[in-house]
PDB file of C-alpha atoms in Angstrom:
ATOM      1  CA  MET A  12       4.085   6.372  17.808  1.00 93.00           C
ATOM      2  CA  GLU A  13       3.822   3.239  15.653  1.00 96.00           C
ATOM      3  CA  TRP A  14       3.695   0.998  18.717  1.00 97.00           C
ATOM      4  CA  ALA A  15       1.043   3.166  20.404  1.00 98.00           C
ATOM      5  CA  LEU A  16      -1.218   3.247  17.354  1.00 98.00           C
ATOM      6  CA  SER A  17      -0.733  -0.501  16.826  1.00 98.00           C
ATOM      7  CA  LEU A  18      -1.721  -1.226  20.426  1.00 98.00           C
ATOM      8  CA  LEU A  19      -4.773   1.031  20.136  1.00 98.00           C
ATOM      9  CA  LEU A  20      -5.921  -0.656  16.930  1.00 97.00           C
ATOM     10  CA  ASN A  21      -5.657  -4.065  18.589  1.00 97.00           C
ATOM     11  CA  HIS A  22      -7.633  -2.709  21.567  1.00 98.00           C
ATOM     12  CA  PRO A  23     -10.496  -0.678  20.060  1.00 96.00           C
ATOM     13  CA  GLU A  24     -12.125  -0.215  23.472  1.00 98.00           C
ATOM     14  CA  VAL A  25      -9.023   1.680  24.642  1.00 98.00           C
ATOM     15  CA  LEU A  26      -9.000   3.769  21.459  1.00 98.00           C
ATOM     16  CA  GLU A  27     -12.671   4.636  21.974  1.00 98.00           C
ATOM     17  CA  LYS A  28     -12.118   5.572  25.629  1.00 98.00           C
ATOM     18  CA  ALA A  29      -9.264   7.892  24.579  1.00 98.00           C
ATOM     19  CA  ARG A  30     -11.436   9.431  21.854  1.00 98.00           C
ATOM     20  CA  ILE A  31     -14.241  10.068  24.354  1.00 98.00           C
ATOM     21  CA  GLU A  32     -11.795  11.714  26.788  1.00 98.00           C
ATOM     22  CA  ILE A  33     -10.462  13.989  24.035  1.00 98.00           C
ATOM     23  CA  ASP A  34     -13.959  14.813  22.734  1.00 98.00           C
ATOM     24  CA  GLU A  35     -15.204  15.675  26.227  1.00 98.00           C
ATOM     25  CA  HIS A  36     -12.262  17.948  27.002  1.00 97.00           C
ATOM     26  CA  VAL A  37     -11.389  19.494  23.634  1.00 96.00           C
ATOM     27  CA  ARG A  38     -14.796  19.144  21.947  1.00 92.00           C
ATOM     28  CA  HIS A  39     -15.156  19.472  18.160  1.00 91.00           C
ATOM     29  CA  ASP A  40     -14.790  23.229  17.793  1.00 90.00           C
ATOM     30  CA  ARG A  41     -10.974  23.232  17.645  1.00 95.00           C
ATOM     31  CA  LEU A  42      -7.920  21.040  17.267  1.00 96.00           C
ATOM     32  CA  MET A  43      -6.253  19.939  20.474  1.00 97.00           C
ATOM     33  CA  ASP A  44      -3.084  21.743  21.525  1.00 97.00           C
ATOM     34  CA  GLU A  45      -0.250  21.216  23.979  1.00 96.00           C
ATOM     35  CA  ALA A  46      -2.157  22.834  26.861  1.00 97.00           C
ATOM     36  CA  ASP A  47      -4.802  20.091  26.597  1.00 98.00           C
ATOM     37  CA  LEU A  48      -2.327  17.320  27.454  1.00 98.00           C
ATOM     38  CA  ALA A  49      -2.465  18.105  31.191  1.00 96.00           C
ATOM     39  CA  HIS A  50      -6.231  17.444  31.095  1.00 97.00           C
ATOM     40  CA  LEU A  51      -6.047  14.087  29.290  1.00 98.00           C
ATOM     41  CA  PRO A  52      -4.933  11.562  31.950  1.00 96.00           C
ATOM     42  CA  TYR A  53      -6.077   8.502  29.998  1.00 97.00           C
ATOM     43  CA  LEU A  54      -4.023   9.558  26.976  1.00 98.00           C
ATOM     44  CA  ARG A  55      -1.035   9.938  29.334  1.00 96.00           C
ATOM     45  CA  SER A  56      -1.734   6.430  30.694  1.00 96.00           C
ATOM     46  CA  ILE A  57      -1.731   5.066  27.132  1.00 98.00           C
ATOM     47  CA  LEU A  58       1.657   6.681  26.503  1.00 97.00           C
ATOM     48  CA  ASN A  59       3.101   5.288  29.759  1.00 95.00           C
ATOM     49  CA  GLU A  60       1.810   1.783  29.042  1.00 97.00           C
ATOM     50  CA  THR A  61       3.198   1.909  25.500  1.00 97.00           C
ATOM     51  CA  LEU A  62       6.578   3.072  26.817  1.00 95.00           C
ATOM     52  CA  ARG A  63       6.495   0.285  29.407  1.00 95.00           C
ATOM     53  CA  MET A  64       5.830  -2.409  26.823  1.00 95.00           C
ATOM     54  CA  HIS A  65       8.006  -0.937  24.064  1.00 94.00           C
ATOM     55  CA  PRO A  66      10.664   1.388  25.515  1.00 91.00           C
ATOM     56  CA  PRO A  67      12.433   3.714  23.046  1.00 88.00           C
ATOM     57  CA  ALA A  68      15.730   1.976  23.844  1.00 87.00           C
ATOM     58  CA  PRO A  69      15.490  -1.391  25.623  1.00 88.00           C
ATOM     59  CA  MET A  70      19.001  -1.094  27.031  1.00 89.00           C
ATOM     60  CA  LEU A  71      19.936   2.090  28.865  1.00 88.00           C
ATOM     61  CA  VAL A  72      23.226   3.782  28.047  1.00 86.00           C
ATOM     62  CA  PRO A  73      26.094   1.896  29.737  1.00 88.00           C
ATOM     63  CA  HIS A  74      27.820   3.475  32.722  1.00 87.00           C
ATOM     64  CA  GLU A  75      31.193   2.748  34.277  1.00 91.00           C
ATOM     65  CA  SER A  76      31.280   2.106  38.024  1.00 92.00           C
ATOM     66  CA  SER A  77      33.396   4.817  39.624  1.00 94.00           C
ATOM     67  CA  GLU A  78      34.169   2.667  42.650  1.00 96.00           C
ATOM     68  CA  GLU A  79      33.731  -0.904  43.826  1.00 96.00           C
ATOM     69  CA  CYS A  80      30.179  -1.633  44.960  1.00 94.00           C
ATOM     70  CA  LEU A  81      27.644  -4.376  45.634  1.00 93.00           C
ATOM     71  CA  VAL A  82      24.626  -4.715  43.341  1.00 87.00           C
ATOM     72  CA  GLY A  83      22.086  -7.392  44.165  1.00 88.00           C
ATOM     73  CA  GLY A  84      24.694  -9.250  46.208  1.00 94.00           C
ATOM     74  CA  PHE A  85      27.259  -9.188  43.392  1.00 93.00           C
ATOM     75  CA  ARG A  86      30.620  -7.463  43.823  1.00 96.00           C
ATOM     76  CA  ILE A  87      31.173  -4.965  41.020  1.00 96.00           C
ATOM     77  CA  PRO A  88      34.828  -3.881  40.631  1.00 97.00           C
ATOM     78  CA  ARG A  89      35.681  -0.271  39.921  1.00 97.00           C
ATOM     79  CA  GLY A  90      35.760   0.460  36.171  1.00 97.00           C
ATOM     80  CA  THR A  91      33.153  -2.174  35.256  1.00 96.00           C
ATOM     81  CA  MET A  92      30.775  -1.202  32.458  1.00 94.00           C
ATOM     82  CA  LEU A  93      27.162  -1.610  33.601  1.00 90.00           C
ATOM     83  CA  SER A  94      24.010  -1.519  31.531  1.00 89.00           C
ATOM     84  CA  VAL A  95      20.368  -1.740  32.594  1.00 88.00           C
ATOM     85  CA  ASN A  96      17.987  -3.898  30.559  1.00 91.00           C
ATOM     86  CA  MET A  97      14.860  -1.719  30.761  1.00 90.00           C
ATOM     87  CA  TRP A  98      12.864  -4.032  28.527  1.00 90.00           C
ATOM     88  CA  ALA A  99      13.340  -6.880  31.028  1.00 92.00           C
ATOM     89  CA  ILE A 100      12.425  -4.700  34.035  1.00 92.00           C
ATOM     90  CA  GLN A 101       9.375  -3.173  32.382  1.00 93.00           C
ATOM     91  CA  ASN A 102       8.127  -6.614  31.291  1.00 93.00           C
ATOM     92  CA  ASP A 103       8.935  -8.468  34.529  1.00 94.00           C
ATOM     93  CA  PRO A 104       5.836 -10.314  35.846  1.00 96.00           C
ATOM     94  CA  LYS A 105       7.101  -9.799  39.421  1.00 94.00           C
ATOM     95  CA  LEU A 106       6.724  -6.038  38.927  1.00 91.00           C
ATOM     96  CA  TRP A 107       3.895  -5.900  36.386  1.00 93.00           C
ATOM     97  CA  PRO A 108       1.031  -8.425  36.573  1.00 94.00           C
ATOM     98  CA  GLU A 109       0.378  -9.806  33.083  1.00 96.00           C
ATOM     99  CA  PRO A 110       3.158  -7.672  31.578  1.00 96.00           C
ATOM    100  CA  ARG A 111       2.391  -8.512  27.936  1.00 96.00           C
ATOM    101  CA  LYS A 112      -1.216  -7.309  28.264  1.00 98.00           C
ATOM    102  CA  PHE A 113      -1.892  -3.731  27.178  1.00 98.00           C
ATOM    103  CA  ARG A 114      -3.584  -2.149  30.210  1.00 97.00           C
ATOM    104  CA  PRO A 115      -3.270   1.652  30.357  1.00 97.00           C
ATOM    105  CA  GLU A 116      -5.308   1.543  33.576  1.00 96.00           C
ATOM    106  CA  ARG A 117      -2.088   0.536  35.364  1.00 93.00           C
ATOM    107  CA  PHE A 118      -1.265   4.245  35.310  1.00 92.00           C
ATOM    108  CA  ASP A 119      -4.716   5.705  36.089  1.00 88.00           C
ATOM    109  CA  ASN A 120      -3.718   7.189  39.436  1.00 78.00           C
ATOM    110  CA  SER A 121      -0.098   8.027  38.688  1.00 67.00           C
ATOM    111  CA  GLU A 122      -0.746  11.521  37.252  1.00 51.00           C
ATOM    112  CA  GLY A 123       2.134  10.881  34.864  1.00 48.00           C
ATOM    113  CA  ALA A 124       4.602  10.042  37.631  1.00 54.00           C
ATOM    114  CA  ARG A 125       6.996   7.144  37.336  1.00 61.00           C
ATOM    115  CA  ASP A 126       6.686   4.322  39.872  1.00 63.00           C
ATOM    116  CA  GLY A 127      10.104   4.051  41.489  1.00 69.00           C
ATOM    117  CA  PHE A 128      12.550   2.251  39.218  1.00 75.00           C
ATOM    118  CA  LYS A 129       9.900   0.091  37.520  1.00 84.00           C
ATOM    119  CA  LEU A 130       9.274   2.466  34.599  1.00 88.00           C
ATOM    120  CA  LEU A 131      12.290   4.316  33.236  1.00 87.00           C
ATOM    121  CA  PRO A 132      11.893   4.493  29.444  1.00 89.00           C
ATOM    122  CA  PHE A 133      14.170   7.547  29.282  1.00 90.00           C
ATOM    123  CA  GLY A 134      16.689   6.493  31.921  1.00 86.00           C
ATOM    124  CA  TYR A 135      17.131   8.103  35.314  1.00 82.00           C
ATOM    125  CA  GLY A 136      19.135  10.788  37.063  1.00 81.00           C
ATOM    126  CA  ARG A 137      21.894  12.911  35.589  1.00 81.00           C
ATOM    127  CA  ARG A 138      22.242  10.690  32.551  1.00 79.00           C
ATOM    128  CA  SER A 139      18.569  10.429  31.666  1.00 86.00           C
ATOM    129  CA  CYS A 140      17.421  11.531  28.241  1.00 89.00           C
ATOM    130  CA  PRO A 141      17.283  15.349  28.151  1.00 92.00           C
ATOM    131  CA  GLY A 142      14.526  15.161  25.543  1.00 93.00           C
ATOM    132  CA  GLU A 143      12.044  13.241  27.723  1.00 93.00           C
ATOM    133  CA  GLY A 144       9.697  16.185  28.342  1.00 93.00           C
ATOM    134  CA  LEU A 145       9.720  17.230  24.704  1.00 96.00           C
ATOM    135  CA  ALA A 146       9.219  13.653  23.492  1.00 95.00           C
ATOM    136  CA  LEU A 147       6.218  13.096  25.775  1.00 95.00           C
ATOM    137  CA  ARG A 148       4.605  16.369  24.672  1.00 97.00           C
ATOM    138  CA  VAL A 149       5.241  15.822  20.956  1.00 98.00           C
ATOM    139  CA  VAL A 150       4.101  12.192  20.940  1.00 97.00           C
ATOM    140  CA  GLY A 151       1.131  12.993  23.203  1.00 98.00           C
ATOM    141  CA  LEU A 152       0.023  15.841  20.958  1.00 98.00           C
ATOM    142  CA  ALA A 153       0.569  13.830  17.760  1.00 98.00           C
ATOM    143  CA  LEU A 154      -1.228  10.718  19.034  1.00 98.00           C
ATOM    144  CA  GLY A 155      -4.032  12.771  20.576  1.00 98.00           C
ATOM    145  CA  SER A 156      -4.497  14.680  17.313  1.00 98.00           C
ATOM    146  CA  LEU A 157      -4.622  11.444  15.303  1.00 98.00           C
ATOM    147  CA  ILE A 158      -7.273  10.085  17.671  1.00 98.00           C
ATOM    148  CA  GLN A 159      -9.246  13.352  17.634  1.00 98.00           C
ATOM    149  CA  CYS A 160      -9.222  13.874  13.873  1.00 98.00           C
ATOM    150  CA  PHE A 161      -9.395  10.429  12.278  1.00 98.00           C
ATOM    151  CA  GLU A 162     -11.248   7.132  12.321  1.00 97.00           C
ATOM    152  CA  TRP A 163      -8.771   4.248  12.139  1.00 96.00           C
ATOM    153  CA  GLN A 164      -9.325   0.795  10.704  1.00 92.00           C
ATOM    154  CA  ILE A 165      -7.115  -2.250  10.342  1.00 91.00           C
ATOM    155  CA  ASP A 166      -7.034  -3.592   6.796  1.00 80.00           C
ATOM    156  CA  GLY A 167      -9.063  -6.800   6.951  1.00 78.00           C
ATOM    157  CA  ASP A 168     -10.294  -8.472  10.118  1.00 79.00           C
ATOM    158  CA  LYS A 169      -6.903  -9.479  11.436  1.00 88.00           C
ATOM    159  CA  MET A 170      -5.056  -7.986  14.378  1.00 94.00           C
ATOM    160  CA  VAL A 171      -1.997  -5.788  13.926  1.00 95.00           C
ATOM    161  CA  ASP A 172       1.139  -7.958  14.001  1.00 95.00           C
ATOM    162  CA  MET A 173       3.009  -6.966  17.175  1.00 96.00           C
ATOM    163  CA  THR A 174       6.178  -8.933  16.442  1.00 95.00           C
ATOM    164  CA  GLU A 175       9.260  -6.994  17.475  1.00 92.00           C
ATOM    165  CA  GLY A 176      12.115  -6.538  15.038  1.00 91.00           C
ATOM    166  CA  THR A 177      15.765  -6.244  15.957  1.00 88.00           C
ATOM    167  CA  GLY A 178      17.873  -3.191  16.498  1.00 83.00           C
ATOM    168  CA  PHE A 179      18.898  -0.624  19.051  1.00 82.00           C
ATOM    169  CA  THR A 180      15.315   0.663  19.345  1.00 85.00           C
ATOM    170  CA  ILE A 181      13.351  -2.582  18.688  1.00 86.00           C
ATOM    171  CA  PRO A 182      11.143  -1.499  15.782  1.00 91.00           C
ATOM    172  CA  LYS A 183       8.051  -3.414  14.710  1.00 94.00           C
ATOM    173  CA  ALA A 184       9.065  -6.334  12.478  1.00 95.00           C
ATOM    174  CA  GLN A 185       6.273  -5.448  10.037  1.00 94.00           C
ATOM    175  CA  PRO A 186       5.293  -1.835   9.344  1.00 93.00           C
ATOM    176  CA  LEU A 187       1.866  -0.681  10.439  1.00 94.00           C
ATOM    177  CA  GLU A 188      -0.592  -0.602   7.543  1.00 92.00           C
ATOM    178  CA  VAL A 189      -3.997   0.902   8.306  1.00 94.00           C
ATOM    179  CA  THR A 190      -6.723   2.948   6.693  1.00 94.00           C
ATOM    180  CA  CYS A 191      -7.787   6.265   8.139  1.00 95.00           C
ATOM    181  CA  ARG A 192     -10.502   8.713   7.218  1.00 96.00           C
ATOM    182  CA  PRO A 193     -11.259  12.128   8.682  1.00 97.00           C
ATOM    183  CA  ARG A 194     -13.955  12.239  11.323  1.00 97.00           C
ATOM    184  CA  PRO A 195     -16.859  14.263   9.889  1.00 95.00           C
ATOM    185  CA  SER A 196     -16.881  16.539  12.943  1.00 94.00           C
ATOM    186  CA  MET A 197     -13.253  17.526  12.263  1.00 95.00           C
ATOM    187  CA  LEU A 198     -13.361  18.121   8.484  1.00 92.00           C
ATOM    188  CA  ARG A 199     -13.619  21.899   8.793  1.00 93.00           C
ATOM    189  CA  HIS A 200     -10.587  22.096  11.089  1.00 93.00           C
ATOM    190  CA  LEU A 201      -8.523  19.744   8.942  1.00 93.00           C
ATOM    191  CA  SER A 202      -9.284  21.789   5.828  1.00 92.00           C
ATOM    192  CA  GLU A 203      -7.829  24.873   7.551  1.00 90.00           C
ATOM    193  CA  ILE A 204      -4.442  23.298   8.215  1.00 87.00           C
TER     194      ILE A 204
END
C-alpha cells in the first residue's frame, strides 16, 4: 500500500486517471465496494505495476529439487535448495522495457492476468501464496477508497523518496509522509462511517 501510494504521488497524472476511472464507475453517491474492483481495470493495472516494481517478498520461498535436473543449462543435483529472485526478474530490462519507470499501462490489456513467469509477486503453482486473491481485493479496495475519498498532497514540492530499505519484504527506507483532506463530494459518506 505504501509503495502504491508513493508511486501515485510521484506520478499525479496516474493518480488523476485512477480517480477519474473510479468517479466514472462508482460516482459520488456511495463508497466503492469489492464488487466495483472488477470494473476498475486501470486500478488493477496500478496494483500489478506496483507489485512488479516492489514485490511483497523479493525472494520466493526456497524449494528443494526432488530429482536431478537442468535449469538454464546448469545441472542441479537432487536435494539442492533453489530460490527465485522475483525482484530481479520483475525488474529485468530484457523482460520489461524501462523497468524502473512506473507505467501501469503495461497491464492495460491483461485483464488482471499474469504474463507467463514474468510477474509472480505471490509465487506460482502449489506453493504460491494462498492469500493472493484476498490480498489483491483488500489492497485494491483500500487503495481505491483512498483515491475516491481523499485529495493527496506531498509535503513541500519534492518527490516522495523511493529508496528501498532492507529486509525480507524490502520496505521503503523512509516512511511516507503526506497530507490528505477529504474530497468535498465524499464528505457525507465519510461522516457516515
